[in-house]
Amino acid sequence: MEIVKTVNEVRNIVKSWQKEGLTVGFVPTMGYLHEGHQSLITHAVSENDRVVVSIFVNPMQFGPTEDLASYPRDLERDAALCEVNGAALIFNPEPAEMYFPDFSTYVDMEGLTEGLCGQSRPVHFRGVCTVVTKLFNIVQPDRAYFGQKDAQQLAVIKQMVRDLNMAIEIVGCPIIREADGLAKSSRNTYLNEEERKAALVLSRSIRKGQQLLEQGERNAHTIIEAMTAIIQAEPLAKIDYIEAVDARSLKKVETFEHPVLVALAVYIGKTRLIDNFTYPEQLEEAK
Amino acid sequence: MEIVKTVNEVRNIVKSWQKEGLTVGFVPTMGYLHEGHQSLITHAVSENDRVVVSIFVNPMQFGPTEDLASYPRDLERDAALCEVNGAALIFNPEPAEMYFPDFSTYVDMEGLTEGLCGQSRPVHFRGVCTVVTKLFNIVQPDRAYFGQKDAQQLAVIKQMVRDLNMAIEIVGCPIIREADGLAKSSRNTYLNEEERKAALVLSRSIRKGQQLLEQGERNAHTIIEAMTAIIQAEPLAKIDYIEAVDARSLKKVETFEHPVLVALAVYIGKTRLIDNFTYPEQLEEAK
């Protein structure tokens, strides 16, 4: 496995693979890899001849009051995890390699980006779309892998790829959880012991919603209310949003008819965590 | 030469060329081809094994009061010109092939797009950047060719390709003029006989500016004033803008030190025409 820092190095390596007729899978990350990332990498390894992992904490997708400076970083550990999971190349650029001082081009989206996380993070998806477009153009993979934990991001990337005719297959992968239910996230490292316990309200709230649906409840308001009550019972938790939206359009729904995404963002102390489920669960498109 | 209407047909044909190791040049146009377009095609043919011409009047780059409906079209004539100039493929999609009803992704730029034509055509460059990104992703050429007549567009495309790491070489080609000096443009067909004569004020004004520079004048204000006087002497002409800007940043300049772009947009009757020159003339980057 190689670790490179420049666009040209990535291009040359990928070009040599493509000349040999090898397929390329791509896992874009911000590093500090956990089992969620590892599942993306192993999924990519199973479907492609070579896998590239990018590790880049993208300044453009953080708002001015967000956790860019404190975002956890550990390249050595990340590199070991990439290697053991079968990645062939890590692209770990400096911000200056990605953004020239007079950088001024943006990829942005209306509609899907406006609700859910887009509401409290207004520049976030512009930053995500722009950096993912750049990374796709640099790596030129056949397939790229994103976690369902960032459900809105996955929907946005799929729409962007379709709208801009990017010749890349987007593969969504299931949420990976701790044994007690907490969705794996690099931001979980921000939690102290007390907050770590409090953070379980997210997955407990999700299980509550799923139970109600299994019992036949279809009214979105009733389900969101029951989920909200669980979060509100936790003093360390503060809800950013809990919403039931159409899984494709991300528009609010009143009842569960078509596949619905139930997504939530909750502050546990100062740490903003997200989680979600889809009902009925959607199978990835057949390959 | 083939003419195709779908993204998939283009992809399959280009993929088969790339498998043979052939290089691909691309000339994006809105059709109604004139000698300016033909010079782009012949330039592309001289540098690539295969050349794709797109013919697509892109609704997204026209403002609500602009000439989308009346823009001239003649596919049969265009196809003959492409063939005689050596193009291998025409991509001529319907708007519905390019834009799904829920299309919502945009490529946009700050800075370069804000002055000159961007001021009177506020959505124009967003439409240009978005459609060119789509066409680049569909055709995946090695090189793409744009005319220097649309000087701001050429600067914007170069910046977009650099900022978004598109693996495509952008080649700018010189303005082609009628014998009497009028820059070739599909929009020249809008002009009646009287307007056609009046339209010569653009190129006369440009020659005046060049003469002053050759005589040693370096003050931008003096040069723009002399050029303005020529346009204003023509009753059918109405100036949209005449400006001297840095050829790279497109920011206004006071004196001619570094390469300067002098660009103008003038209404002749209802027809908006553009023209420009750069001083000192910039040679294209060495290949």
Coordinates of C-alpha atoms in Angstrom, one line a residue:
Chain A
M1 CA 0.0 0.0 0.0
E2 CA 1.2 3.5 -0.9
I3 CA 0.4 6.8 0.8
V4 CA 0.6 9.9 -1.5
K5 CA 0.0 13.6 -1.0
T6 CA -0.4 15.0 -4.5
V7 CA -3.0 14.9 -7.2
N8 CA -0.4 13.9 -9.8
E9 CA 0.8 10.9 -7.9
V10 CA -2.8 9.6 -7.6
R11 CA -3.4 10.2 -11.3
N12 CA -0.2 8.3 -12.3
I13 CA -0.9 5.3 -10.1
V14 CA -4.5 5.0 -11.1
K15 CA -3.7 5.5 -14.8
S16 CA -1.2 2.6 -14.6
W17 CA -3.9 0.4 -13.1
Q18 CA -6.4 1.4 -15.7
K19 CA -3.9 0.6 -18.4
E20 CA -3.7 -3.0 -17.0
G21 CA -7.6 -3.1 -17.2
L22 CA -8.0 -3.1 -13.4
T23 CA -11.2 -1.7 -11.8
V24 CA -10.9 1.0 -9.1
G25 CA -13.0 1.4 -6.0
F26 CA -12.9 4.6 -4.0
V27 CA -13.7 5.3 -0.3
P28 CA -13.6 9.1 0.5
T29 CA -13.1 9.7 4.2
M30 CA -12.0 12.4 6.7
G31 CA -9.8 9.8 8.4
Y32 CA -9.9 8.7 12.0
L33 CA -11.2 5.5 10.6
H34 CA -13.7 3.3 12.5
E35 CA -15.5 0.0 11.7
G36 CA -17.9 1.9 9.5
H37 CA -15.1 3.1 7.3
Q38 CA -13.6 -0.4 7.4
S39 CA -16.8 -1.9 6.2
L40 CA -16.8 0.5 3.2
I41 CA -13.2 -0.5 2.4
T42 CA -13.8 -4.2 2.6
H43 CA -17.0 -3.8 0.5
A44 CA -14.9 -1.9 -2.1
V45 CA -12.1 -4.5 -2.0
S46 CA -14.7 -7.3 -2.6
E47 CA -16.0 -5.5 -5.8
N48 CA -12.8 -3.9 -7.3
D49 CA -9.3 -4.9 -8.3
R50 CA -7.8 -1.8 -6.5
V51 CA -9.1 0.4 -3.7
V52 CA -8.2 4.0 -3.1
V53 CA -9.0 5.6 0.3
S54 CA -8.8 9.4 0.6
I55 CA -8.1 10.9 4.0
F56 CA -8.8 14.6 3.9
V57 CA -10.5 16.8 6.5
N58 CA -12.2 19.1 4.0
P59 CA -12.3 22.7 5.4
M60 CA -15.0 23.7 2.9
Q61 CA -17.7 21.4 4.4
F62 CA -17.3 22.9 8.0
G63 CA -19.2 26.0 9.0
P64 CA -17.3 28.8 10.8
T65 CA -18.5 27.6 14.3
E66 CA -18.0 23.9 13.6
D67 CA -15.3 21.4 14.7
L68 CA -12.7 21.7 11.9
A69 CA -9.8 22.4 14.2
S70 CA -10.7 19.7 16.7
Y71 CA -11.7 17.0 14.3
P72 CA -9.7 13.9 15.3
R73 CA -6.7 12.9 13.1
D74 CA -4.4 9.9 13.3
L75 CA -2.8 9.0 9.9
E76 CA -0.6 6.3 11.3
R77 CA -3.5 4.3 12.7
D78 CA -5.6 5.0 9.6
A79 CA -2.9 3.7 7.3
A80 CA -2.6 0.5 9.3
L81 CA -6.4 0.0 9.1
C82 CA -6.4 0.7 5.4
E83 CA -3.6 -1.8 4.8
V84 CA -5.1 -4.5 6.8
N85 CA -8.5 -4.1 5.1
G86 CA -6.9 -4.4 1.6
A87 CA -6.7 -0.8 0.3
A88 CA -4.0 -0.2 -2.3
L89 CA -3.5 3.5 -2.0
I90 CA -4.2 6.3 0.5
F91 CA -4.5 9.9 -0.9
N92 CA -3.8 12.2 2.0
P93 CA -3.5 15.8 0.6
E94 CA -2.8 19.0 2.4
P95 CA -5.6 21.6 2.1
A96 CA -3.2 23.7 -0.2
E97 CA -3.0 20.8 -2.6
M98 CA -6.8 20.7 -2.9
Y99 CA -7.6 24.5 -2.8
F100 CA -5.4 27.1 -4.6
P101 CA -5.6 30.5 -2.9
D102 CA -7.9 31.8 -5.7
F103 CA -10.1 28.7 -5.7
S104 CA -13.6 29.8 -6.7
T105 CA -15.7 27.0 -8.3
Y106 CA -18.4 25.2 -6.4
V107 CA -20.8 22.3 -7.0
D108 CA -24.1 22.9 -5.2
M109 CA -27.6 21.4 -5.1
E110 CA -31.1 22.7 -4.5
G111 CA -33.8 20.6 -3.0
L112 CA -32.2 17.6 -1.3
T113 CA -29.7 19.8 0.5
E114 CA -32.2 22.2 2.1
G115 CA -33.8 20.2 4.9
L116 CA -32.3 17.9 7.7
C117 CA -28.6 18.6 8.2
G118 CA -28.7 21.3 5.5
Q119 CA -30.8 23.5 7.7
S120 CA -28.3 23.7 10.6
R121 CA -25.2 23.3 8.4
P122 CA -26.0 25.7 5.5
V123 CA -22.6 25.5 3.7
H124 CA -22.0 21.8 4.4
F125 CA -23.3 20.1 1.3
R126 CA -21.8 22.6 -1.0
G127 CA -18.5 21.7 0.5
V128 CA -19.3 18.0 0.3
C129 CA -20.4 18.2 -3.4
T130 CA -17.4 20.3 -4.3
V131 CA -14.7 18.1 -2.7
V132 CA -16.4 14.8 -3.8
T133 CA -16.4 16.1 -7.4
K134 CA -12.8 17.0 -7.1
L135 CA -11.9 13.6 -5.6
F136 CA -13.9 11.8 -8.3
N137 CA -12.0 13.7 -11.0
I138 CA -8.7 13.0 -9.3
V139 CA -9.2 9.3 -8.6
Q140 CA -11.6 8.5 -11.6
P141 CA -12.9 5.3 -9.9
D142 CA -15.4 2.9 -11.3
R143 CA -17.3 2.7 -8.0
A144 CA -17.4 4.9 -4.8
Y145 CA -18.6 3.8 -1.4
F146 CA -20.5 5.9 1.1
G147 CA -22.1 5.0 4.5
Q148 CA -25.9 5.1 5.0
K149 CA -25.2 6.8 8.4
D150 CA -24.8 10.0 6.4
A151 CA -28.1 9.3 4.7
Q152 CA -28.7 12.8 3.3
Q153 CA -25.1 12.9 2.0
L154 CA -25.6 9.6 0.3
A155 CA -28.8 10.9 -1.4
V156 CA -27.1 14.1 -2.4
I157 CA -24.1 12.3 -3.9
K158 CA -26.4 10.0 -5.9
Q159 CA -28.3 12.9 -7.2
M160 CA -25.2 14.8 -8.1
V161 CA -23.7 11.9 -10.0
R162 CA -26.9 11.5 -11.9
D163 CA -27.4 15.2 -12.7
L164 CA -23.8 15.8 -13.7
N165 CA -23.4 12.5 -15.7
M166 CA -20.5 11.3 -13.6
A167 CA -19.5 7.8 -14.9
I168 CA -19.3 6.4 -11.4
E169 CA -21.4 3.8 -9.6
I170 CA -22.4 5.0 -6.0
V171 CA -22.7 2.2 -3.5
G172 CA -24.4 2.8 -0.2
C173 CA -23.4 0.7 2.8
P174 CA -25.3 -0.1 6.0
I175 CA -24.7 1.7 9.3
I176 CA -22.2 0.0 11.6
R177 CA -23.0 0.2 15.4
E178 CA -21.3 -0.4 18.7
A179 CA -22.5 -3.4 20.6
D180 CA -24.8 -1.2 22.7
G181 CA -26.3 0.4 19.6
L182 CA -24.4 3.7 19.1
A183 CA -23.7 4.4 15.5
K184 CA -20.0 4.4 14.8
S185 CA -18.6 7.9 14.2
S186 CA -15.3 9.6 14.4
R187 CA -17.1 12.3 16.5
N188 CA -17.9 9.7 19.2
T189 CA -14.3 10.3 20.5
Y190 CA -15.5 13.8 21.6
L191 CA -17.8 12.2 24.2
N192 CA -16.8 11.9 27.9
E193 CA -18.0 8.9 29.9
E194 CA -21.3 10.4 30.9
E195 CA -22.0 11.7 27.4
R196 CA -21.1 8.3 25.9
K197 CA -24.0 6.8 28.0
A198 CA -26.3 9.6 27.2
A199 CA -25.6 9.2 23.4
L200 CA -27.5 5.9 23.5
V201 CA -30.7 7.9 23.3
L202 CA -30.2 8.2 19.5
S203 CA -30.3 4.4 18.8
R204 CA -32.9 3.8 21.5
S205 CA -35.1 6.4 19.9
I206 CA -34.6 4.7 16.5
R207 CA -35.5 1.3 18.0
K208 CA -38.7 2.8 19.4
G209 CA -39.6 4.2 16.0
Q210 CA -38.9 0.8 14.4
Q211 CA -41.0 -1.0 17.0
L212 CA -44.0 1.3 16.4
L213 CA -43.8 0.6 12.7
E214 CA -43.6 -3.1 13.3
Q215 CA -46.7 -2.8 15.4
G216 CA -48.5 -1.3 12.5
E217 CA -48.3 2.4 13.3
R218 CA -48.0 4.5 10.1
N219 CA -48.6 8.1 11.3
A220 CA -45.3 10.0 11.0
H221 CA -46.3 12.5 13.7
T222 CA -47.0 9.7 16.2
I223 CA -43.7 8.0 15.5
I224 CA -41.6 11.2 15.7
E225 CA -43.4 12.2 18.9
A226 CA -42.5 8.9 20.6
M227 CA -38.9 9.2 19.4
T228 CA -38.7 12.8 20.6
A229 CA -39.9 11.9 24.0
I230 CA -37.0 9.4 24.5
I231 CA -34.4 12.0 23.5
Q232 CA -36.0 14.7 25.7
A233 CA -35.9 12.5 28.7
E234 CA -32.1 12.7 28.6
P235 CA -30.8 15.9 30.2
L236 CA -27.5 16.0 28.2
A237 CA -29.3 15.7 24.9
K238 CA -30.6 18.6 22.8
I239 CA -32.5 17.8 19.5
D240 CA -31.3 19.5 16.3
Y241 CA -34.0 17.7 14.3
I242 CA -36.0 14.5 14.1
E243 CA -37.8 14.1 10.8
A244 CA -39.6 11.6 8.7
V245 CA -38.9 12.3 5.0
D246 CA -39.5 10.5 1.7
A247 CA -36.3 8.4 1.2
R248 CA -35.7 9.7 -2.3
S249 CA -36.9 13.3 -2.4
L250 CA -36.1 14.0 1.4
K251 CA -39.4 15.9 1.6
K252 CA -41.4 15.6 4.8
V253 CA -44.1 12.9 4.9
E254 CA -47.2 12.6 7.0
T255 CA -47.6 8.8 6.7
F256 CA -45.3 5.8 6.0
E257 CA -46.4 4.8 2.5
H258 CA -43.3 4.8 0.3
P259 CA -39.9 4.1 1.8
V260 CA -39.4 6.8 4.5
L261 CA -36.1 8.0 6.0
V262 CA -36.3 8.8 9.6
A263 CA -33.3 10.9 10.4
L264 CA -32.2 12.7 13.5
A265 CA -29.4 15.0 14.7
V266 CA -28.9 15.4 18.4
Y267 CA -26.4 17.4 20.4
I268 CA -24.9 15.4 23.3
G269 CA -23.2 18.2 25.2
K270 CA -21.3 20.0 22.5
T271 CA -21.0 17.0 20.2
R272 CA -23.5 16.8 17.3
L273 CA -24.4 13.2 16.4
I274 CA -26.6 11.8 13.7
D275 CA -28.4 8.5 13.1
N276 CA -31.2 7.2 10.9
F277 CA -33.2 4.3 9.7
T278 CA -35.3 3.7 6.5
Y279 CA -38.6 1.9 6.6
P280 CA -39.2 -0.3 4.9
E281 CA -35.5 -1.0 4.5
Q282 CA -34.4 -0.3 1.0
L283 CA -32.2 -2.9 -0.7
E284 CA -29.3 -1.4 -2.8
E285 CA -30.0 -1.4 -6.5
A286 CA -29.0 -4.7 -8.0
K287 CA -25.5 -4.6 -9.4
Chain B
M1 CA -19.4 10.3 -39.0
E2 CA -22.2 9.3 -36.6
I3 CA -25.0 11.5 -35.1
V4 CA -26.3 10.3 -31.7
K5 CA -28.9 11.7 -29.3
T6 CA -28.3 9.8 -26.1
V7 CA -25.6 9.9 -23.4
N8 CA -25.2 6.1 -23.5
E9 CA -24.5 6.1 -27.2
V10 CA -21.7 8.7 -26.8
R11 CA -20.3 6.7 -23.9
N12 CA -20.2 3.5 -25.8
I13 CA -18.6 5.0 -28.9
V14 CA -15.9 6.9 -26.9
K15 CA -15.2 3.9 -24.7
S16 CA -14.5 1.8 -27.8
W17 CA -12.1 4.5 -29.1
Q18 CA -10.3 4.7 -25.8
K19 CA -10.0 0.9 -25.7
E20 CA -8.1 1.2 -29.0
G21 CA -5.8 3.9 -27.4
L22 CA -7.2 6.7 -29.5
T23 CA -7.2 10.3 -28.2
V24 CA -10.4 12.3 -28.2
G25 CA -10.9 16.0 -28.9
F26 CA -14.2 17.7 -28.0
V27 CA -15.8 20.9 -29.4
P28 CA -19.0 21.9 -27.5
T29 CA -21.3 24.1 -29.6
M30 CA -24.8 25.4 -29.7
G31 CA -24.9 24.6 -33.4
Y32 CA -25.5 26.9 -36.4
L33 CA -21.9 26.4 -37.1
H34 CA -19.8 29.1 -38.7
E35 CA -16.1 29.4 -39.6
G36 CA -15.2 30.1 -36.0
H37 CA -16.6 26.6 -35.0
Q38 CA -15.0 25.1 -38.0
S39 CA -11.6 26.4 -36.9
L40 CA -12.1 24.7 -33.5
I41 CA -13.0 21.5 -35.2
T42 CA -10.0 21.5 -37.6
H43 CA -7.7 22.4 -34.6
A44 CA -9.2 19.5 -32.7
V45 CA -8.8 17.2 -35.7
S46 CA -5.1 18.1 -36.0
E47 CA -4.4 17.2 -32.3
N48 CA -6.6 14.2 -31.7
D49 CA -7.4 10.8 -33.2
R50 CA -11.2 11.3 -33.0
V51 CA -13.2 14.5 -32.6
V52 CA -16.7 14.8 -31.0
V53 CA -18.8 17.9 -31.6
S54 CA -21.8 18.5 -29.4
I55 CA -24.7 20.5 -30.7
F56 CA -27.0 21.6 -27.9
V57 CA -28.8 24.9 -27.3
N58 CA -28.5 24.7 -23.5
P59 CA -31.6 26.3 -22.0
M60 CA -29.9 26.7 -18.6
Q61 CA -27.5 29.4 -19.9
F62 CA -30.2 31.7 -21.3
G63 CA -31.9 34.2 -19.1
P64 CA -35.7 34.5 -19.1
T65 CA -35.6 37.5 -21.5
E66 CA -33.0 36.1 -23.8
D67 CA -33.1 34.5 -27.2
L68 CA -33.4 30.8 -26.4
A69 CA -36.5 30.3 -28.6
S70 CA -35.2 32.3 -31.6
Y71 CA -31.6 30.9 -31.4
P72 CA -30.9 29.7 -35.0
R73 CA -30.8 25.9 -35.6
D74 CA -29.9 23.9 -38.7
L75 CA -28.7 20.3 -37.9
E76 CA -28.4 19.2 -41.5
R77 CA -26.1 22.0 -42.4
D78 CA -24.2 21.6 -39.2
A79 CA -23.7 17.9 -39.8
A80 CA -22.3 18.5 -43.3
L81 CA -19.8 21.0 -41.9
C82 CA -18.7 18.7 -39.1
E83 CA -18.2 15.9 -41.6
V84 CA -16.3 17.9 -44.1
N85 CA -14.0 19.2 -41.2
G86 CA -13.2 15.7 -40.0
A87 CA -15.4 15.2 -36.9
A88 CA -16.2 11.6 -36.1
L89 CA -19.3 12.0 -33.9
I90 CA -22.0 14.6 -33.3
F91 CA -23.8 14.5 -29.9
N92 CA -27.2 16.2 -30.4
P93 CA -29.3 15.6 -27.3
E94 CA -32.8 16.8 -26.6
P95 CA -33.1 19.0 -23.5
A96 CA -34.9 16.1 -21.7
E97 CA -31.8 13.8 -22.2
M98 CA -29.7 16.4 -20.5
Y99 CA -32.0 17.6 -17.7
F100 CA -34.4 15.3 -15.8
P101 CA -37.5 17.0 -14.4
D102 CA -36.0 17.0 -10.9
F103 CA -32.5 18.2 -12.0
S104 CA -31.0 20.2 -9.2
T105 CA -27.2 20.2 -9.3
Y106 CA -25.2 23.3 -10.4
V107 CA -21.6 24.2 -11.0
D108 CA -21.0 27.8 -10.3
M109 CA -18.1 30.2 -9.8
E110 CA -17.4 33.4 -7.9
G111 CA -15.0 36.1 -9.1
L112 CA -14.4 35.6 -12.8
T113 CA -18.2 35.3 -13.6
E114 CA -19.2 38.5 -11.8
G115 CA -18.1 41.2 -14.2
L116 CA -18.3 41.7 -18.0
C117 CA -21.1 39.4 -19.5
G118 CA -21.9 38.1 -16.0
Q119 CA -23.3 41.5 -15.0
S120 CA -26.0 41.6 -17.7
R121 CA -26.4 37.8 -17.8
P122 CA -26.5 36.7 -14.2
V123 CA -27.4 33.0 -14.7
H124 CA -25.4 32.6 -17.8
F125 CA -22.1 31.2 -16.5
R126 CA -23.8 28.9 -14.0
G127 CA -25.6 27.4 -17.0
V128 CA -22.3 27.2 -19.0
C129 CA -20.3 25.7 -16.2
T130 CA -23.0 23.1 -15.4
V131 CA -23.6 22.0 -19.0
V132 CA -19.8 21.9 -19.8
T133 CA -19.2 19.8 -16.7
K134 CA -22.0 17.4 -17.9
L135 CA -20.6 17.3 -21.4
F136 CA -17.1 16.7 -20.2
N137 CA -18.3 13.8 -18.0
I138 CA -20.3 12.3 -20.9
V139 CA -17.6 12.6 -23.6
Q140 CA -14.5 12.3 -21.3
P141 CA -12.2 13.9 -23.9
D142 CA -8.5 14.4 -23.6
R143 CA -8.8 18.0 -24.9
A144 CA -11.6 20.5 -25.4
Y145 CA -11.6 23.5 -27.7
F146 CA -13.2 26.9 -27.0
G147 CA -13.1 30.2 -29.0
Q148 CA -11.4 33.3 -27.7
K149 CA -14.4 35.3 -28.9
D150 CA -16.1 34.2 -25.7
A151 CA -13.1 35.4 -23.7
Q152 CA -14.8 35.3 -20.3
Q153 CA -16.2 31.9 -21.0
L154 CA -12.8 30.6 -21.9
A155 CA -11.3 32.0 -18.7
V156 CA -14.2 30.6 -16.6
I157 CA -13.8 27.1 -18.2
K158 CA -10.1 27.1 -17.6
Q159 CA -10.6 28.1 -13.9
M160 CA -13.3 25.5 -13.5
V161 CA -11.2 22.7 -14.9
R162 CA -8.3 23.7 -12.6
D163 CA -10.5 24.1 -9.5
L164 CA -12.4 20.8 -9.9
N165 CA -9.3 18.8 -11.1
M166 CA -10.9 17.8 -14.4
A167 CA -8.4 15.8 -16.4
I168 CA -8.9 17.7 -19.6
E169 CA -6.7 20.1 -21.5
I170 CA -8.5 23.3 -22.5
V171 CA -7.4 24.8 -25.8
G172 CA -8.3 28.4 -26.7
C173 CA -8.5 29.3 -30.4
P174 CA -8.4 32.7 -32.0
I175 CA -11.4 34.8 -33.1
I176 CA -12.4 34.3 -36.7
R177 CA -13.7 37.4 -38.5
E178 CA -15.6 38.2 -41.7
A179 CA -13.6 40.0 -44.4
D180 CA -14.8 43.3 -43.2
G181 CA -13.8 42.6 -39.5
L182 CA -17.1 41.5 -37.9
A183 CA -16.4 38.6 -35.5
K184 CA -18.2 35.4 -36.7
S185 CA -21.2 34.6 -34.5
S186 CA -24.3 32.5 -34.9
R187 CA -26.2 35.6 -33.7
N188 CA -25.0 37.6 -36.7
T189 CA -27.9 36.0 -38.6
Y190 CA -30.3 38.1 -36.5
L191 CA -28.9 41.3 -38.1
N192 CA -30.8 43.0 -41.0
E193 CA -28.8 44.7 -43.8
E194 CA -28.6 48.1 -42.0
E195 CA -27.7 46.4 -38.7
R196 CA -25.0 44.3 -40.4
K197 CA -23.3 47.5 -41.5
A198 CA -23.7 49.1 -38.1
A199 CA -22.2 46.0 -36.4
L200 CA -18.9 47.0 -37.8
V201 CA -18.5 49.5 -35.0
L202 CA -17.4 46.6 -32.7
S203 CA -14.3 45.6 -34.8
R204 CA -13.6 49.3 -35.7
S205 CA -13.6 50.2 -32.0
I206 CA -11.2 47.3 -31.4
R207 CA -8.8 48.4 -34.1
K208 CA -8.9 51.9 -32.6
G209 CA -7.9 50.5 -29.2
Q210 CA -5.1 48.4 -30.8
Q211 CA -3.8 51.4 -32.7
L212 CA -3.6 53.6 -29.6
L213 CA -1.7 50.8 -27.8
E214 CA 0.7 50.5 -30.8
Q215 CA 1.3 54.2 -30.6
G216 CA 2.3 53.8 -26.9
E217 CA -0.8 54.7 -25.1
R218 CA -1.1 52.7 -21.8
N219 CA -3.9 54.4 -19.9
A220 CA -7.0 52.2 -19.9
H221 CA -9.4 55.1 -19.4
T222 CA -8.1 56.9 -22.5
I223 CA -8.3 53.7 -24.6
I224 CA -11.8 52.8 -23.5
E225 CA -13.0 56.4 -24.1
A226 CA -11.7 56.4 -27.7
M227 CA -13.4 53.0 -28.3
T228 CA -16.6 54.2 -26.7
A229 CA -16.8 57.2 -28.9
I230 CA -16.7 55.0 -32.0
I231 CA -19.6 52.9 -30.8
Q232 CA -21.6 56.0 -29.7
A233 CA -21.3 57.5 -33.1
E234 CA -23.5 54.7 -34.5
P235 CA -27.2 55.4 -33.8
L236 CA -28.2 51.6 -34.0
A237 CA -25.6 50.7 -31.4
K238 CA -26.1 50.6 -27.6
I239 CA -23.2 49.7 -25.3
D240 CA -23.7 47.0 -22.7
Y241 CA -20.1 47.3 -21.5
I242 CA -16.6 48.1 -22.7
E243 CA -13.9 47.2 -20.2
A244 CA -10.2 46.7 -19.8
V245 CA -9.5 43.9 -17.3
D246 CA -6.6 41.8 -16.3
A247 CA -6.5 38.9 -18.8
R248 CA -6.3 36.3 -16.0
S249 CA -8.3 37.6 -13.0
L250 CA -10.7 39.7 -15.2
K251 CA -10.4 42.5 -12.7
K252 CA -10.5 46.1 -14.0
V253 CA -7.2 47.7 -14.7
E254 CA -6.1 51.3 -14.9
T255 CA -3.1 50.8 -17.1
F256 CA -1.8 48.2 -19.6
E257 CA 1.0 46.5 -17.7
H258 CA 0.3 42.8 -17.6
P259 CA -1.7 41.2 -20.4
V260 CA -5.1 43.0 -20.5
L261 CA -8.3 41.8 -22.0
V262 CA -10.4 44.5 -23.6
A263 CA -13.9 43.2 -24.0
L264 CA -17.1 44.7 -25.2
A265 CA -20.8 43.8 -25.5
V266 CA -22.9 46.0 -27.7
Y267 CA -26.6 45.8 -28.8
I268 CA -27.1 46.4 -32.5
G269 CA -30.9 46.8 -32.5
K270 CA -32.1 43.9 -30.4
T271 CA -29.0 41.7 -31.1
R272 CA -26.3 41.6 -28.4
L273 CA -22.9 41.1 -29.9
I274 CA -19.5 40.6 -28.2
D275 CA -15.9 41.1 -29.3
N276 CA -12.5 41.5 -27.6
F277 CA -8.8 41.6 -28.0
T278 CA -5.9 40.9 -25.6
Y279 CA -2.8 43.2 -25.4
P280 CA -0.1 42.1 -25.6
E281 CA -1.5 39.1 -27.4
Q282 CA -1.2 35.9 -25.3
L283 CA 0.3 32.9 -26.9
E284 CA -1.5 29.6 -25.8
E285 CA 0.5 27.7 -23.3
A286 CA 3.1 25.4 -24.9
K287 CA 1.7 21.9 -25.4

